[in-house]
Amino acid sequence: MFFLVLGVLLGAVIVYAYKAEAALSAPWIPTAAARLFAQRPLPPPLDDTFLSSPRYTLPLRARGRDIVDANGTRFKLASVNWYGGSDELFVPGGLDVRHRDDIARTIRAMGFNSVRLPYSDELVMSNPVILPHLLSANSDLVGGRALDVFAAVVEALTAQGIAVVVNNHITSATWCCGADPCDAGWANDHLPAMLCRVRQTEEEWIQHWEKVMARFVNNSLVIGADLRNEVRGVWGTMTWERWATAAERAGNRLLRMNPDWLIFVGGTESQNDLSGVARRPVVLDVPNRVVYSAHVYSWSGWGSMGGRYAKRTYPSFVQSMRKNWAYLVEGGVAPVWVGEFGAPGKPGQGDANYWQNLLRYLKAIDADFGYWAINPRKPKDNEEETYSLLEDDWATPVLDYRMKDMTELIRAGRR
Ligand SMILES: *[C@@H]1O[C@H](CO)[C@@H](O)[C@H](O)[C@H]1NC(C)=O
Ligand SMILES: *[C@@H]1O[C@H](CO)[C@@H](O)[C@H](O)[C@H]1NC(C)=O
């Protein structure tokens, strides 16, 4: 009887919580303004937001809350993620559909001035020949190995004046981020040897970084290294202190290769939490090189008062952003790049409440950002990517509320 009552009570609580969430996490319904935006061509990109513009003098530095050029002019990262290099097929997506130069031109035409380009450690360790059919629109790369193809994509982007931030995404070449503890951090040699298919020490992780970045030491539009995606631990076992120390070791080694690179350091708890920076900032041998990075998705926010971001009111959402990372920006302490966020594009899908809160806040603080992702397909099984900004032709932008808001965000803060 006791368990029956308990079960019914528990059930009632779950139903109540579900309904409360459903009431706030509304699917996206096109507004009149979004419909109008979709009917018009995209506004042309602002050439002076690209590092290739004569407005900028390299190198870049971190200064207060901003990334600035050599003359102190702010360079705002308006980035998009182009994934595939860290997945099963070892190659950035779309090279079977479109030449990389065309994809780079499309990214620029959409207004993005920078790309976050992930790789896996397994890519560096095995560096396989890429399957020819994955390069059918890039015949000059057929026969090439993964690192050569990765470098060719970087060069295609920088040739269009697009800045590149290289990102170590995951250890084994697979979609990030599952529950596998072998991929939860930059090293996994503390785990039982039998457990992990791909094993690496911290030193090996750094050596992989050196091998990848060695190709880009003379390419000034490769502006830095995003050291590791979504560091996390089971039951909060990944402390900020541990990660900050490892990030300093890796960052200092890379700065010995090129002291002008920016070193991007994500928060713990899957890149949600940068609150530890206040007590323990990342300090590198070369000053003014640290940019922090936060990820914000609708399902994030578990464990904090108020629950998932999908169901927050704006004041509650902003409170969490400030506590987790935005105190660094609003307080002028350090730049933070919101290097991943995203939502599905089809009407009736998505999460309008999360998106509207996030974009309203990013515009209000004129944030550096990186949308996840440009790709219309996931590498494994060619599954549809509902977050995509491009149609399957890798050429036609999806013009909906997401591009509308990001077009406005790119222009936020301009006078
Ligand atoms: C930036 O500073 C350099 C010298 O440090 C100068 O030659 C250049 O004209 C400046 N650029 C702009 C756009 O002010
Ligand atoms: C970078 O430039 C230096 C000096 O010109 C040269 O010695 C080196 O080989 C170049 N490295 C790469 C990877 O192109």
Coordinates of C-alpha atoms and ligand atoms in Angstrom, one line a residue:
M1 CA 0.0 0.0 0.0
F2 CA 2.8 2.3 0.9
F3 CA 4.6 1.7 -2.3
L4 CA 1.3 2.2 -4.3
V5 CA 0.8 5.6 -2.7
L6 CA 4.5 6.5 -3.2
G7 CA 4.2 5.4 -6.8
V8 CA 1.1 7.5 -7.4
L9 CA 2.7 10.5 -5.8
L10 CA 5.9 10.1 -7.8
G11 CA 3.8 9.8 -10.9
A12 CA 1.9 13.0 -10.1
V13 CA 5.1 14.9 -9.6
I14 CA 6.6 13.6 -12.9
V15 CA 3.4 14.5 -14.8
Y16 CA 3.4 18.0 -13.1
A17 CA 7.1 18.6 -13.9
Y18 CA 6.6 17.4 -17.5
K19 CA 3.6 19.7 -18.0
A20 CA 5.3 22.7 -16.5
E21 CA 8.2 22.1 -18.8
A22 CA 6.0 21.6 -21.9
A23 CA 4.3 24.9 -21.2
L24 CA 7.6 26.8 -21.4
S25 CA 9.6 24.7 -23.9
A26 CA 7.4 25.7 -26.9
P27 CA 8.2 24.5 -30.4
W28 CA 9.2 27.1 -32.9
I29 CA 6.3 28.7 -34.9
P30 CA 7.4 31.1 -37.6
T31 CA 6.6 34.7 -36.8
A32 CA 5.7 37.3 -39.4
A33 CA 9.2 38.7 -39.2
A34 CA 10.8 35.3 -39.6
R35 CA 8.6 34.5 -42.6
L36 CA 9.6 37.8 -44.2
F37 CA 13.3 37.0 -43.5
A38 CA 13.0 33.6 -45.2
Q39 CA 11.5 35.2 -48.4
R40 CA 14.4 37.5 -49.0
P41 CA 18.0 36.8 -49.9
L42 CA 20.5 36.8 -47.0
P43 CA 21.9 40.2 -46.4
P44 CA 25.5 40.3 -47.8
P45 CA 28.2 39.6 -45.3
L46 CA 29.9 42.5 -43.6
D47 CA 33.4 42.4 -45.1
D48 CA 34.9 44.4 -42.3
T49 CA 33.9 41.7 -39.8
F50 CA 36.4 39.3 -41.4
L51 CA 40.1 39.1 -40.3
S52 CA 41.1 39.5 -44.0
S53 CA 39.7 43.1 -43.8
P54 CA 42.4 45.9 -43.8
R55 CA 40.6 47.1 -40.7
Y56 CA 42.5 44.4 -38.7
T57 CA 46.2 44.1 -37.9
L58 CA 47.2 40.7 -36.6
P59 CA 48.0 39.1 -34.2
L60 CA 45.0 38.8 -31.9
R61 CA 45.1 39.2 -28.1
A62 CA 42.7 38.7 -25.2
R63 CA 42.0 42.1 -23.5
G64 CA 39.3 42.4 -20.9
R65 CA 36.2 40.8 -22.2
D66 CA 37.2 41.0 -25.8
I67 CA 39.4 39.5 -28.4
V68 CA 41.2 42.4 -30.0
D69 CA 43.7 42.9 -32.8
A70 CA 47.2 44.5 -32.5
N71 CA 45.6 48.0 -32.5
G72 CA 43.0 47.2 -29.9
T73 CA 40.1 46.8 -32.4
R74 CA 37.7 44.2 -31.3
F75 CA 37.4 41.1 -33.4
K76 CA 34.1 39.4 -32.6
L77 CA 34.0 35.6 -33.3
A78 CA 30.9 34.9 -35.4
S79 CA 31.6 31.2 -35.9
V80 CA 30.0 28.1 -37.1
N81 CA 31.1 24.5 -36.3
W82 CA 32.0 22.3 -39.3
Y83 CA 32.1 18.8 -38.0
G84 CA 33.2 15.4 -39.3
G85 CA 36.9 15.5 -38.5
S86 CA 36.3 14.0 -35.1
D87 CA 33.8 11.4 -36.2
E88 CA 34.0 7.8 -37.6
L89 CA 35.0 8.7 -41.1
F90 CA 37.9 11.1 -40.1
V91 CA 36.9 13.8 -42.6
P92 CA 35.0 17.1 -42.4
G93 CA 31.5 16.6 -43.8
G94 CA 30.3 17.6 -47.3
L95 CA 33.5 17.0 -49.3
D96 CA 31.5 14.3 -51.2
V97 CA 28.9 16.9 -52.3
R98 CA 30.8 20.2 -52.8
H99 CA 34.3 21.4 -53.3
R100 CA 35.8 22.8 -50.1
D101 CA 36.4 26.2 -51.7
D102 CA 32.6 26.5 -52.5
I103 CA 31.7 25.5 -48.9
A104 CA 34.1 28.1 -47.5
R105 CA 32.6 30.7 -49.8
T106 CA 29.1 29.7 -48.6
I107 CA 30.1 30.0 -45.0
R108 CA 31.5 33.5 -45.7
A109 CA 28.4 34.5 -47.6
M110 CA 26.3 33.5 -44.6
G111 CA 28.3 36.0 -42.5
F112 CA 30.3 33.7 -40.4
N113 CA 33.9 35.0 -40.0
S114 CA 35.3 31.9 -38.3
V115 CA 35.0 28.2 -38.1
R116 CA 35.5 25.7 -35.3
L117 CA 37.0 22.6 -36.8
P118 CA 37.0 19.5 -34.6
Y119 CA 39.4 16.5 -34.8
S120 CA 39.8 13.3 -32.8
D121 CA 43.0 12.0 -31.3
E122 CA 42.4 8.8 -33.2
L123 CA 42.6 10.8 -36.4
V124 CA 46.1 11.8 -35.5
M125 CA 47.1 8.4 -34.3
S126 CA 45.8 6.3 -37.2
N127 CA 45.8 9.1 -39.9
P128 CA 44.0 6.7 -42.4
V129 CA 43.6 7.3 -46.1
I130 CA 40.2 8.8 -46.5
L131 CA 37.7 6.6 -48.4
P132 CA 37.6 8.0 -52.0
H133 CA 33.8 8.3 -52.2
L134 CA 33.9 10.8 -49.2
L135 CA 36.0 13.1 -51.4
S136 CA 34.1 12.8 -54.7
A137 CA 33.6 16.5 -55.0
N138 CA 37.3 17.1 -54.1
S139 CA 39.0 14.8 -56.5
D140 CA 42.4 16.6 -55.9
L141 CA 42.3 15.2 -52.4
V142 CA 41.6 11.5 -53.3
G143 CA 44.3 9.3 -51.9
G144 CA 45.1 11.7 -49.2
R145 CA 45.3 10.9 -45.5
A146 CA 43.1 12.4 -42.8
L147 CA 45.6 15.0 -41.6
D148 CA 46.2 16.2 -45.2
V149 CA 42.5 16.5 -45.9
F150 CA 42.0 18.3 -42.6
A151 CA 44.8 20.8 -43.5
A152 CA 43.3 21.3 -47.0
V153 CA 40.0 22.2 -45.4
V154 CA 41.7 24.7 -43.1
E155 CA 43.5 26.3 -46.0
A156 CA 40.3 26.5 -48.0
L157 CA 38.7 28.4 -45.2
T158 CA 41.6 30.8 -44.5
A159 CA 41.9 31.5 -48.3
Q160 CA 38.4 33.0 -48.0
G161 CA 39.5 35.2 -45.1
I162 CA 37.8 32.9 -42.6
A163 CA 39.5 32.5 -39.3
V164 CA 39.9 28.9 -38.0
V165 CA 39.9 27.6 -34.4
V166 CA 41.1 24.0 -34.4
N167 CA 39.3 21.9 -31.7
N168 CA 40.3 18.6 -30.1
H169 CA 36.9 17.1 -29.8
I170 CA 37.2 13.6 -28.5
T171 CA 39.8 10.8 -28.2
S172 CA 38.1 8.0 -30.2
A173 CA 36.7 8.9 -33.6
T174 CA 33.0 9.0 -32.9
W175 CA 30.1 11.3 -32.2
C176 CA 30.7 13.2 -29.0
C177 CA 29.6 13.0 -26.2
G178 CA 28.3 9.7 -25.0
A179 CA 28.6 8.2 -21.6
D180 CA 31.9 6.5 -22.4
P181 CA 34.4 7.5 -19.6
C182 CA 37.3 6.9 -22.1
D183 CA 36.3 10.0 -24.0
A184 CA 35.2 12.2 -21.0
G185 CA 38.6 13.9 -20.7
W186 CA 41.9 14.6 -22.4
A187 CA 43.6 11.5 -21.0
N188 CA 42.2 8.1 -20.1
D189 CA 45.3 6.2 -18.8
H190 CA 44.0 6.3 -15.3
L191 CA 41.2 3.9 -16.4
P192 CA 41.7 0.1 -16.6
A193 CA 43.6 -0.8 -19.8
M194 CA 40.9 -3.2 -21.0
L195 CA 38.2 -0.5 -20.9
C196 CA 39.3 1.9 -23.7
R197 CA 39.7 1.1 -27.3
V198 CA 41.8 4.2 -27.8
R199 CA 44.1 5.0 -24.9
Q200 CA 46.2 8.1 -24.4
T201 CA 48.1 9.9 -21.7
E202 CA 48.1 13.7 -21.2
E203 CA 51.5 13.9 -22.9
E204 CA 50.2 12.0 -25.9
W205 CA 47.2 14.4 -26.1
I206 CA 49.6 17.3 -26.2
Q207 CA 51.8 15.6 -28.8
H208 CA 48.7 15.1 -31.0
W209 CA 48.0 18.8 -30.6
E210 CA 51.6 19.7 -31.7
K211 CA 51.4 17.4 -34.7
V212 CA 48.1 19.0 -35.9
M213 CA 49.1 22.6 -35.3
A214 CA 52.6 22.2 -36.8
R215 CA 51.0 22.5 -40.2
F216 CA 49.5 25.9 -39.4
V217 CA 52.3 27.8 -37.7
N218 CA 52.6 30.1 -40.7
N219 CA 48.9 30.5 -41.4
S220 CA 48.0 33.6 -39.5
L221 CA 44.2 33.0 -39.9
V222 CA 44.5 29.9 -37.8
I223 CA 44.0 31.9 -34.7
G224 CA 44.1 29.3 -32.0
A225 CA 43.4 26.0 -30.4
D226 CA 40.3 25.0 -28.5
L227 CA 42.0 22.5 -26.3
R228 CA 39.3 19.9 -25.5
N229 CA 35.6 19.6 -26.1
E230 CA 33.2 19.2 -23.1
V231 CA 35.5 18.0 -20.4
R232 CA 33.4 16.1 -17.8
G233 CA 33.6 13.4 -15.2
V234 CA 31.3 10.9 -13.6
W235 CA 29.6 12.3 -10.5
G236 CA 31.5 15.6 -10.8
T237 CA 34.9 13.9 -10.6
M238 CA 36.4 16.3 -13.1
T239 CA 37.5 19.3 -11.1
W240 CA 38.1 22.7 -12.6
E241 CA 41.6 22.7 -11.0
R242 CA 42.6 19.5 -12.6
W243 CA 41.5 20.6 -16.0
A244 CA 43.0 24.1 -15.7
T245 CA 46.4 22.6 -14.9
A246 CA 46.3 20.3 -17.9
A247 CA 45.1 23.2 -20.1
E248 CA 48.1 25.2 -19.0
R249 CA 50.5 22.4 -19.9
A250 CA 49.0 22.0 -23.4
G251 CA 48.6 25.8 -23.9
N252 CA 52.2 26.5 -23.0
R253 CA 53.5 23.8 -25.3
L254 CA 51.5 25.2 -28.3
L255 CA 52.6 28.8 -27.5
R256 CA 56.2 27.6 -27.8
M257 CA 55.3 26.8 -31.5
N258 CA 53.5 30.1 -32.1
P259 CA 53.2 32.6 -29.3
D260 CA 50.4 34.4 -31.2
W261 CA 47.8 31.6 -30.9
L262 CA 44.8 32.1 -28.7
I263 CA 44.3 29.2 -26.3
F264 CA 40.6 28.4 -25.8
V265 CA 39.7 26.6 -22.6
G266 CA 36.2 25.2 -22.1
G267 CA 34.4 24.8 -18.8
T268 CA 33.9 21.6 -16.9
E269 CA 30.5 19.8 -16.7
S270 CA 30.4 19.4 -20.4
Q271 CA 31.6 23.0 -21.0
N272 CA 28.7 24.5 -19.0
D273 CA 30.6 25.6 -16.0
L274 CA 33.4 28.2 -15.9
S275 CA 32.6 29.4 -12.4
G276 CA 36.0 28.1 -11.2
V277 CA 37.9 30.7 -13.2
A278 CA 37.1 33.3 -10.5
R279 CA 39.2 31.4 -8.0
R280 CA 41.6 29.7 -10.3
P281 CA 42.2 31.4 -13.7
V282 CA 44.2 29.7 -16.4
V283 CA 47.6 31.4 -16.5
L284 CA 49.9 30.8 -19.5
D285 CA 53.6 31.6 -20.0
V286 CA 52.5 34.2 -22.6
P287 CA 50.0 36.7 -21.2
N288 CA 46.8 37.7 -22.9
R289 CA 46.2 34.5 -24.8
V290 CA 43.4 32.8 -22.8
V291 CA 39.8 32.8 -24.2
Y292 CA 37.3 30.7 -22.3
S293 CA 34.6 28.8 -24.0
A294 CA 31.0 27.8 -22.9
H295 CA 28.4 25.6 -24.5
V296 CA 24.7 26.2 -24.0
Y297 CA 22.0 23.8 -25.1
S298 CA 18.3 23.6 -24.2
W299 CA 18.8 20.4 -22.2
S300 CA 21.7 21.9 -20.2
G301 CA 21.0 23.3 -16.8
W302 CA 20.3 20.1 -14.9
G303 CA 21.4 20.2 -11.4
S304 CA 21.0 24.0 -11.1
M305 CA 18.0 25.7 -9.5
G306 CA 15.3 26.0 -12.0
G307 CA 16.3 23.0 -14.1
R308 CA 16.8 22.7 -17.8
Y309 CA 17.2 25.8 -19.9
A310 CA 14.3 24.7 -22.0
K311 CA 11.9 25.7 -19.3
R312 CA 13.4 28.8 -17.8
T313 CA 12.1 32.3 -17.7
Y314 CA 14.5 34.9 -19.0
P315 CA 15.6 36.2 -15.6
S316 CA 16.3 32.7 -14.4
F317 CA 18.2 31.8 -17.6
V318 CA 20.3 34.9 -17.3
Q319 CA 21.1 34.2 -13.7
S320 CA 22.5 30.8 -14.7
M321 CA 24.5 32.2 -17.6
R322 CA 26.1 34.8 -15.3
K323 CA 26.9 32.2 -12.6
N324 CA 28.3 29.7 -15.1
W325 CA 30.3 32.0 -17.5
A326 CA 28.9 35.4 -18.3
Y327 CA 30.3 37.0 -15.1
L328 CA 33.6 36.9 -17.0
V329 CA 32.2 38.9 -19.9
E330 CA 30.0 41.3 -18.0
G331 CA 32.7 41.9 -15.4
G332 CA 35.4 42.6 -18.1
V333 CA 37.5 39.8 -16.8
A334 CA 38.1 37.6 -19.8
P335 CA 36.6 36.8 -23.2
V336 CA 34.2 33.9 -23.4
W337 CA 33.3 32.3 -26.8
V338 CA 29.9 30.5 -26.7
G339 CA 31.4 27.9 -29.0
E340 CA 28.4 25.6 -29.2
F341 CA 24.7 26.1 -29.1
G342 CA 22.0 25.2 -31.5
A343 CA 18.4 24.0 -32.3
P344 CA 16.4 22.2 -34.9
G345 CA 15.1 24.4 -37.8
K346 CA 11.9 22.9 -38.9
P347 CA 8.7 24.6 -37.7
G348 CA 7.1 22.6 -34.9
Q349 CA 10.5 21.3 -33.8
G350 CA 13.1 23.0 -31.7
D351 CA 12.7 24.9 -28.5
A352 CA 11.6 28.5 -29.0
N353 CA 11.9 29.4 -25.3
Y354 CA 15.5 28.3 -24.9
W355 CA 16.5 29.9 -28.2
Q356 CA 14.8 33.2 -27.6
N357 CA 16.3 33.5 -24.1
L358 CA 19.8 32.6 -25.3
L359 CA 19.8 34.8 -28.4
R360 CA 18.3 37.8 -26.5
Y361 CA 21.1 37.5 -24.0
L362 CA 23.9 36.9 -26.5
K363 CA 22.7 40.1 -28.3
A364 CA 22.5 42.0 -25.1
I365 CA 26.1 41.3 -24.2
D366 CA 27.3 41.3 -27.9
A367 CA 28.8 37.8 -27.4
D368 CA 31.4 35.9 -29.3
F369 CA 29.6 32.8 -30.6
G370 CA 29.9 29.5 -32.6
Y371 CA 26.7 27.8 -33.8
W372 CA 26.5 24.0 -33.9
A373 CA 26.5 23.2 -36.8
I374 CA 26.6 23.8 -40.6
N375 CA 26.4 20.1 -41.6
P376 CA 23.1 18.8 -43.1
R377 CA 24.1 15.2 -42.3
K378 CA 25.8 13.3 -39.5
P379 CA 28.8 11.2 -40.8
K380 CA 27.6 7.8 -39.4
D381 CA 24.7 6.4 -41.3
N382 CA 24.2 9.7 -43.1
E383 CA 21.6 10.6 -40.6
E384 CA 19.8 14.0 -41.0
E385 CA 21.2 16.8 -38.9
T386 CA 18.2 18.7 -37.7
Y387 CA 20.4 21.6 -36.4
S388 CA 21.8 22.2 -39.9
L389 CA 22.1 25.6 -41.5
L390 CA 22.5 24.2 -45.0
E391 CA 20.3 22.0 -47.3
D392 CA 21.8 18.7 -48.4
D393 CA 23.4 20.4 -51.4
W394 CA 25.9 22.1 -49.0
A395 CA 25.1 25.4 -50.8
T396 CA 21.6 26.6 -49.9
P397 CA 21.3 28.2 -46.5
V398 CA 18.2 27.3 -44.4
L399 CA 16.6 30.7 -43.8
D400 CA 14.7 30.5 -40.6
Y401 CA 14.6 32.1 -37.2
R402 CA 18.1 30.8 -36.4
M403 CA 19.8 32.6 -39.3
K404 CA 17.6 35.6 -38.7
D405 CA 18.8 35.8 -35.1
M406 CA 22.4 35.1 -35.9
T407 CA 22.4 37.7 -38.7
E408 CA 21.2 40.2 -36.0
L409 CA 23.7 39.0 -33.5
I410 CA 26.6 39.5 -36.0
R411 CA 25.4 43.1 -36.3
A412 CA 24.8 43.6 -32.6
G413 CA 26.9 46.3 -31.0
R414 CA 27.7 48.0 -34.3
R415 CA 27.1 51.7 -34.5
Ligands
LIG1 C1 47.5 49.4 -36.8 O1 48.8 49.7 -36.2 C2 49.8 49.6 -37.2 C3 51.1 49.9 -36.4 O2 51.1 49.2 -35.2 C4 49.6 50.7 -38.2 O3 50.6 50.6 -39.2 C5 48.2 50.4 -38.9 O4 47.9 51.5 -39.8 C6 47.1 50.4 -37.8 N1 45.9 50.0 -38.5 C7 44.7 50.6 -38.3 C8 43.6 50.1 -39.1 O5 44.6 51.5 -37.5
LIG2 C1 57.0 28.3 -41.7 O1 57.9 29.3 -42.1 C2 59.3 29.0 -41.8 C3 60.1 30.2 -42.1 O2 59.9 30.7 -43.4 C4 59.7 27.8 -42.5 O3 61.1 27.5 -42.1 C5 58.8 26.6 -42.1 O4 59.1 25.5 -42.9 C6 57.4 26.9 -42.4 N1 56.5 25.9 -41.8 C7 55.4 25.4 -42.4 C8 54.7 24.3 -41.8 O5 55.1 25.8 -43.5

